[in-house]
Amino acid sequence: MLGICKGALDVAMKSSLAHANIDSEERQRRAKDFFSQSIEDLRLAEMCMEIEATQMLTYNAALRRDWNGEEENLPKESLALLATLHACKTAQKVTSTCVDLLGKNGFLRDFLVEKFYRDSKTASLISLDRRSGVYRQYKDLSKMIKTRYEQSRLPLE
């Protein structure tokens, strides 16, 4: 499961962000107005922030898996599942933003971002496939969170 997570991170980090950053810098050199440049910079910074958060969640899941123990109320498989889901969503969000930043070139086969966008969609479909055990684990995770929530609720008096 952490393999899917790592693959989604690779798609988001190494490829899409680098290509969008290069093209964004070229656009800024073409004398766009100040406001659109700052918006592009903000979008690039948000993508970096999402990638870093996902990377930390993935490393935390891998570390807990190596410890071979369970933390408070969250089993290690659940943390890996959360990391995978977050990584797939982050990869989709980052590649989609990169396609937006590239404009019409984002959909051309000449730019690798188009391929990375397709790969991120595929990773998210694999992670949500009903035939795999992952879908069952999502249901188990939601049940566990629901019971934990029910136990932590204070009675109203």
XYZ file of N, CA and C in Angstrom:
471
model
N 0.814 -1.184 0.000
C 0.000 0.000 0.000
C 0.865 1.258 0.000
N 1.950 1.210 0.733
C 2.845 2.363 0.735
C 3.534 2.531 -0.614
N 3.558 1.479 -1.434
C 4.120 1.590 -2.779
C 3.297 2.514 -3.657
N 1.969 2.393 -3.577
C 1.087 3.300 -4.322
C 1.299 4.726 -3.833
N 1.446 4.847 -2.527
C 1.675 6.162 -1.924
C 2.964 6.782 -2.456
N 4.015 5.990 -2.500
C 5.308 6.470 -2.992
C 5.217 6.835 -4.470
N 4.518 6.016 -5.254
C 4.363 6.320 -6.674
C 3.613 7.615 -6.909
N 2.560 7.837 -6.137
C 1.802 9.083 -6.274
C 2.649 10.283 -5.884
N 3.463 10.116 -4.853
C 4.359 11.207 -4.454
C 5.382 11.501 -5.535
N 5.933 10.455 -6.145
C 6.918 10.658 -7.206
C 6.318 11.423 -8.374
N 5.088 11.056 -8.743
C 4.424 11.755 -9.844
C 4.270 13.227 -9.508
N 3.836 13.503 -8.299
C 3.595 14.894 -7.917
C 4.886 15.673 -7.765
N 5.865 15.071 -7.093
C 7.070 15.810 -6.737
C 8.018 16.004 -7.895
N 8.511 14.906 -8.402
C 9.638 14.971 -9.323
C 9.268 15.542 -10.671
N 8.052 15.340 -11.084
C 7.740 15.636 -12.462
C 6.894 16.873 -12.650
N 5.684 16.815 -12.212
C 4.740 17.879 -12.521
C 5.176 19.221 -11.977
N 5.600 19.235 -10.739
C 5.983 20.495 -10.120
C 7.166 21.129 -10.836
N 8.135 20.324 -11.216
C 9.313 20.854 -11.911
C 8.931 21.441 -13.270
N 8.104 20.720 -14.028
C 7.703 21.211 -15.348
C 6.855 22.472 -15.245
N 5.947 22.506 -14.288
C 5.108 23.695 -14.137
C 5.930 24.889 -13.681
N 6.912 24.654 -12.843
C 7.759 25.737 -12.352
C 8.569 26.336 -13.499
N 9.124 25.488 -14.350
C 9.905 25.967 -15.497
C 9.029 26.797 -16.424
N 7.837 26.280 -16.743
C 6.960 27.005 -17.652
C 6.451 28.288 -17.008
N 6.210 28.253 -15.718
C 5.747 29.449 -15.027
C 6.803 30.546 -15.072
N 8.062 30.171 -14.914
C 9.140 31.159 -14.998
C 9.233 31.742 -16.407
N 9.030 30.912 -17.435
C 9.048 31.421 -18.811
C 7.917 32.411 -19.030
N 6.743 32.111 -18.493
C 5.614 33.020 -18.639
C 5.893 34.355 -17.962
N 6.512 34.311 -16.805
C 6.796 35.555 -16.091
C 7.789 36.412 -16.862
N 8.698 35.783 -17.560
C 9.663 36.550 -18.358
C 8.996 37.212 -19.550
N 7.841 36.699 -19.949
C 7.146 37.286 -21.089
C 6.304 38.491 -20.690
N 6.665 39.122 -19.610
C 6.081 40.408 -19.179
C 4.590 40.325 -18.893
N 4.200 39.344 -18.099
C 2.820 39.331 -17.624
C 2.694 40.361 -16.507
N 1.467 40.723 -16.197
C 1.294 41.718 -15.143
C 1.618 41.127 -13.764
N 1.823 41.998 -12.809
C 2.300 41.621 -11.471
C 1.328 40.687 -10.750
N 0.032 40.936 -10.870
C -0.930 40.156 -10.099
C -0.978 38.703 -10.542
N -0.921 38.429 -11.809
C -0.969 37.036 -12.254
C 0.309 36.299 -11.867
N 1.432 37.020 -11.825
C 2.676 36.384 -11.395
C 2.581 35.964 -9.935
N 2.048 36.826 -9.098
C 1.967 36.483 -7.681
C 0.976 35.346 -7.451
N -0.067 35.260 -8.257
C -1.017 34.156 -8.137
C -0.346 32.845 -8.526
N 0.441 32.863 -9.586
C 1.156 31.648 -9.979
C 2.150 31.231 -8.906
N 2.833 32.201 -8.316
C 3.764 31.885 -7.236
C 3.035 31.278 -6.043
N 1.872 31.810 -5.734
C 1.081 31.285 -4.625
C 0.646 29.845 -4.902
N 0.224 29.575 -6.124
C -0.188 28.213 -6.473
C 0.987 27.245 -6.402
N 2.160 27.673 -6.832
C 3.348 26.821 -6.728
C 3.707 26.569 -5.268
N 3.589 27.592 -4.428
C 3.889 27.419 -3.005
C 2.891 26.472 -2.342
N 1.621 26.566 -2.718
C 0.613 25.658 -2.167
C 0.883 24.217 -2.586
N 1.330 24.026 -3.834
C 1.660 22.671 -4.284
C 2.826 22.113 -3.481
N 3.837 22.931 -3.248
C 4.987 22.479 -2.447
C 4.556 22.107 -1.037
N 3.673 22.903 -0.460
C 3.191 22.637 0.892
C 2.431 21.309 0.948
N 1.559 21.062 -0.018
C 0.804 19.806 -0.063
C 1.732 18.607 -0.214
N 2.725 18.745 -1.069
C 3.662 17.641 -1.295
C 4.455 17.347 -0.031
N 4.920 18.390 0.651
C 5.687 18.186 1.886
C 4.839 17.521 2.962
N 3.588 17.943 3.104
C 2.703 17.340 4.108
C 2.451 15.870 3.794
N 2.249 15.563 2.533
C 2.028 14.177 2.133
C 3.274 13.340 2.358
N 4.412 13.919 2.081
C 5.665 13.196 2.284
C 5.869 12.884 3.766
N 5.564 13.824 4.636
C 5.702 13.584 6.080
C 4.728 12.511 6.558
N 3.503 12.526 6.053
C 2.524 11.501 6.419
C 2.977 10.128 5.947
N 3.553 10.068 4.751
C 4.052 8.802 4.223
C 5.224 8.291 5.042
N 6.150 9.172 5.372
C 7.297 8.759 6.185
C 6.853 8.302 7.573
N 5.863 8.975 8.138
C 5.344 8.589 9.445
C 4.712 7.195 9.383
N 3.952 6.920 8.324
C 3.340 5.598 8.169
C 4.408 4.525 8.000
N 5.444 4.819 7.229
C 6.523 3.848 7.031
C 7.299 3.622 8.323
N 7.517 4.672 9.079
C 8.239 4.552 10.346
C 7.459 3.704 11.344
N 6.168 3.936 11.431
C 5.346 3.136 12.347
C 5.251 1.688 11.891
N 5.299 1.475 10.595
C 5.294 0.099 10.090
C 6.593 -0.603 10.480
N 7.707 0.123 10.419
C 8.992 -0.454 10.811
C 9.056 -0.730 12.307
N 8.392 0.102 13.111
C 8.376 -0.125 14.557
C 7.605 -1.386 14.914
N 6.711 -1.790 14.013
C 5.919 -3.001 14.184
C 5.033 -2.929 15.431
N 4.561 -1.765 15.721
C 3.664 -1.591 16.851
C 2.504 -0.711 16.455
N 1.516 -0.638 17.328
C 0.357 0.182 17.030
C 0.335 1.385 17.956
N 0.063 2.508 17.374
C -0.016 3.760 18.123
C -1.401 3.855 18.748
N -1.516 4.632 19.782
C -2.730 4.836 20.560
C -3.948 4.064 20.053
N -4.727 4.659 19.177
C -5.939 4.000 18.700
C -5.929 3.769 17.202
N -4.837 4.049 16.542
C -4.795 3.967 15.086
C -3.835 2.869 14.653
N -4.343 1.754 14.116
C -3.453 0.681 13.673
C -2.542 1.145 12.548
N -1.408 0.483 12.412
C -0.422 0.901 11.412
C -0.961 0.761 9.990
N -1.831 -0.238 9.743
C -2.408 -0.387 8.407
C -3.310 0.799 8.070
N -4.001 1.299 9.076
C -4.880 2.445 8.854
C -4.083 3.689 8.500
N -2.939 3.859 9.148
C -2.106 5.018 8.842
C -1.549 4.923 7.421
N -1.167 3.717 7.009
C -0.701 3.527 5.632
C -1.825 3.802 4.643
N -3.029 3.406 5.001
C -4.182 3.654 4.147
C -4.467 5.148 4.024
N -4.400 5.857 5.141
C -4.597 7.308 5.104
C -3.516 7.990 4.278
N -2.278 7.528 4.422
C -1.176 8.110 3.653
C -1.372 7.871 2.159
N -1.824 6.670 1.802
C -2.057 6.357 0.389
C -3.165 7.221 -0.189
N -4.260 7.331 0.530
C -5.373 8.154 0.064
C -4.953 9.610 -0.095
N -4.221 10.128 0.884
C -3.781 11.524 0.822
C -2.785 11.735 -0.314
N -1.890 10.767 -0.527
C -0.901 10.901 -1.601
C -1.575 10.893 -2.967
N -2.561 10.036 -3.148
C -3.266 9.993 -4.438
C -4.031 11.285 -4.687
N -4.682 11.792 -3.656
C -5.408 13.058 -3.817
C -4.454 14.221 -4.065
N -3.313 14.208 -3.386
C -2.328 15.269 -3.592
C -1.758 15.210 -5.000
N -1.455 14.006 -5.482
C -0.929 13.870 -6.842
C -1.932 14.385 -7.861
N -3.203 14.067 -7.661
C -4.230 14.568 -8.574
C -4.310 16.090 -8.528
N -4.302 16.634 -7.331
C -4.423 18.086 -7.171
C -3.227 18.814 -7.771
N -2.032 18.295 -7.508
C -0.817 18.947 -7.999
C -0.732 18.865 -9.518
N -0.994 17.691 -10.078
C -0.909 17.575 -11.539
C -2.000 18.391 -12.223
N -3.171 18.463 -11.612
C -4.238 19.289 -12.178
C -3.847 20.765 -12.168
N -3.239 21.210 -11.078
C -2.774 22.594 -10.999
C -1.674 22.854 -12.018
N -0.792 21.867 -12.214
C 0.277 22.023 -13.211
C -0.293 22.142 -14.615
N -1.317 21.349 -14.914
C -1.968 21.459 -16.223
C -2.569 22.850 -16.375
N -3.182 23.370 -15.311
C -3.734 24.727 -15.351
C -2.649 25.769 -15.584
N -1.523 25.616 -14.896
C -0.430 26.584 -15.042
C 0.162 26.571 -16.447
N 0.182 25.400 -17.061
C 0.736 25.309 -18.412
C -0.228 25.814 -19.475
N -1.478 25.994 -19.089
C -2.450 26.484 -20.057
C -2.749 25.448 -21.120
N -2.816 25.877 -22.369
C -3.148 24.946 -23.455
C -2.081 23.877 -23.632
N -0.849 24.175 -23.247
C 0.220 23.186 -23.385
C 0.084 22.029 -22.399
N -0.711 22.206 -21.359
C -0.876 21.162 -20.357
C -1.507 19.896 -20.885
N -2.255 20.000 -21.986
C -2.920 18.832 -22.549
C -2.191 18.248 -23.749
N -1.094 18.857 -24.142
C -0.343 18.352 -25.291
C 0.549 17.190 -24.885
N 0.689 16.227 -25.776
C 1.539 15.068 -25.488
C 3.021 15.436 -25.480
N 3.374 16.601 -26.013
C 4.771 17.039 -26.003
C 5.249 17.353 -24.588
N 4.326 17.737 -23.725
C 4.665 18.059 -22.341
C 4.364 16.845 -21.467
N 5.302 16.503 -20.610
C 5.141 15.319 -19.767
C 4.054 15.474 -18.709
N 3.630 16.682 -18.437
C 2.623 16.900 -17.403
C 1.322 16.184 -17.759
N 1.014 16.101 -19.035
C -0.200 15.403 -19.472
C -0.141 13.932 -19.071
N 1.011 13.310 -19.236
C 1.187 11.909 -18.843
C 1.091 11.761 -17.328
N 1.687 12.691 -16.596
C 1.644 12.623 -15.138
C 0.219 12.809 -14.621
N -0.549 13.627 -15.322
C -1.948 13.816 -14.942
C -2.712 12.503 -15.096
N -2.495 11.822 -16.204
C -3.143 10.516 -16.413
C -2.684 9.503 -15.371
N -1.388 9.517 -15.049
C -0.858 8.588 -14.046
C -1.469 8.837 -12.671
N -1.665 10.094 -12.329
C -2.250 10.394 -11.015
C -3.698 9.927 -10.945
N -4.424 10.062 -12.039
C -5.801 9.558 -12.075
C -5.815 8.040 -11.936
N -4.880 7.367 -12.604
C -4.797 5.910 -12.526
C -4.476 5.460 -11.108
N -3.555 6.133 -10.441
C -3.191 5.773 -9.064
C -4.382 5.914 -8.133
N -5.168 6.954 -8.317
C -6.322 7.125 -7.438
C -7.380 6.062 -7.712
N -7.529 5.649 -8.970
C -8.477 4.581 -9.280
C -8.023 3.251 -8.705
N -6.728 2.993 -8.749
C -6.206 1.754 -8.177
C -6.431 1.743 -6.670
N -6.238 2.874 -6.032
C -6.387 2.918 -4.576
C -7.842 2.778 -4.146
N -8.782 3.071 -5.019
C -10.201 2.979 -4.675
C -10.905 1.801 -5.334
N -10.162 0.869 -5.900
C -10.751 -0.261 -6.603
C -11.520 -1.143 -5.624
N -12.777 -1.424 -5.935
C -13.618 -2.222 -5.045
C -13.182 -3.682 -4.982
N -12.532 -4.175 -6.007
C -12.130 -5.581 -6.011
C -10.923 -5.829 -5.132
N -10.144 -4.804 -4.886
C -8.956 -4.988 -4.054
C -9.348 -4.935 -2.583
N -8.447 -5.336 -1.742
C -8.700 -5.293 -0.311
C -8.675 -3.885 0.236
N -8.212 -2.947 -0.573
C -8.089 -1.564 -0.107
C -9.459 -0.966 0.175
N -10.430 -1.253 -0.688
C -11.769 -0.697 -0.489
C -12.359 -1.201 0.822
N -12.158 -2.476 1.120
C -12.635 -3.047 2.374
C -11.951 -2.367 3.559
N -10.663 -2.069 3.401
C -9.938 -1.394 4.474
C -10.460 0.024 4.693
N -10.884 0.694 3.616
C -11.486 2.019 3.774
C -12.749 1.923 4.625
N -13.553 0.905 4.340
C -14.780 0.725 5.107
C -14.462 0.411 6.567
N -13.456 -0.435 6.800
C -13.056 -0.755 8.171
C -12.533 0.484 8.888
N -11.769 1.292 8.166
C -11.230 2.518 8.757
C -12.356 3.471 9.141
N -13.348 3.610 8.276
C -14.457 4.510 8.596
C -15.246 3.991 9.796
N -15.408 2.664 9.903
C -16.087 2.102 11.075
C -15.289 2.366 12.343
N -13.963 2.207 12.257
C -13.117 2.420 13.420
C -13.182 3.878 13.877
N -13.143 4.795 12.920
C -13.216 6.216 13.263
C -14.575 6.543 13.873
N -15.616 5.944 13.325
C -16.961 6.187 13.848
C -17.090 5.679 15.287
N -16.595 4.482 15.572
C -16.679 3.961 16.938
C -15.811 4.780 17.891
N -14.658 5.223 17.412
C -13.800 6.059 18.252
C -14.485 7.385 18.578
N -15.189 7.918 17.598
C -15.919 9.165 17.810
C -17.053 8.951 18.807
N -17.780 7.845 18.652
C -18.887 7.556 19.557
C -18.396 7.376 20.992
N -17.241 6.759 21.168
C -16.695 6.535 22.503
C -16.210 7.834 23.134
N -15.743 8.760 22.325
C -15.176 9.995 22.874
C -16.219 11.072 23.138
N -17.419 10.877 22.633
C -18.463 11.883 22.848
C -18.887 11.916 24.301
N -19.039 13.104 24.794
C -19.492 13.274 26.166
C -21.013 13.295 26.190
N -21.603 12.628 27.162
C -23.071 12.663 27.235
C -23.555 14.063 27.618
N -24.625 14.472 27.008
C -25.207 15.781 27.316
C -26.107 15.643 28.535
N -25.846 16.444 29.540
C -26.671 16.390 30.750
C -27.192 17.747 31.086
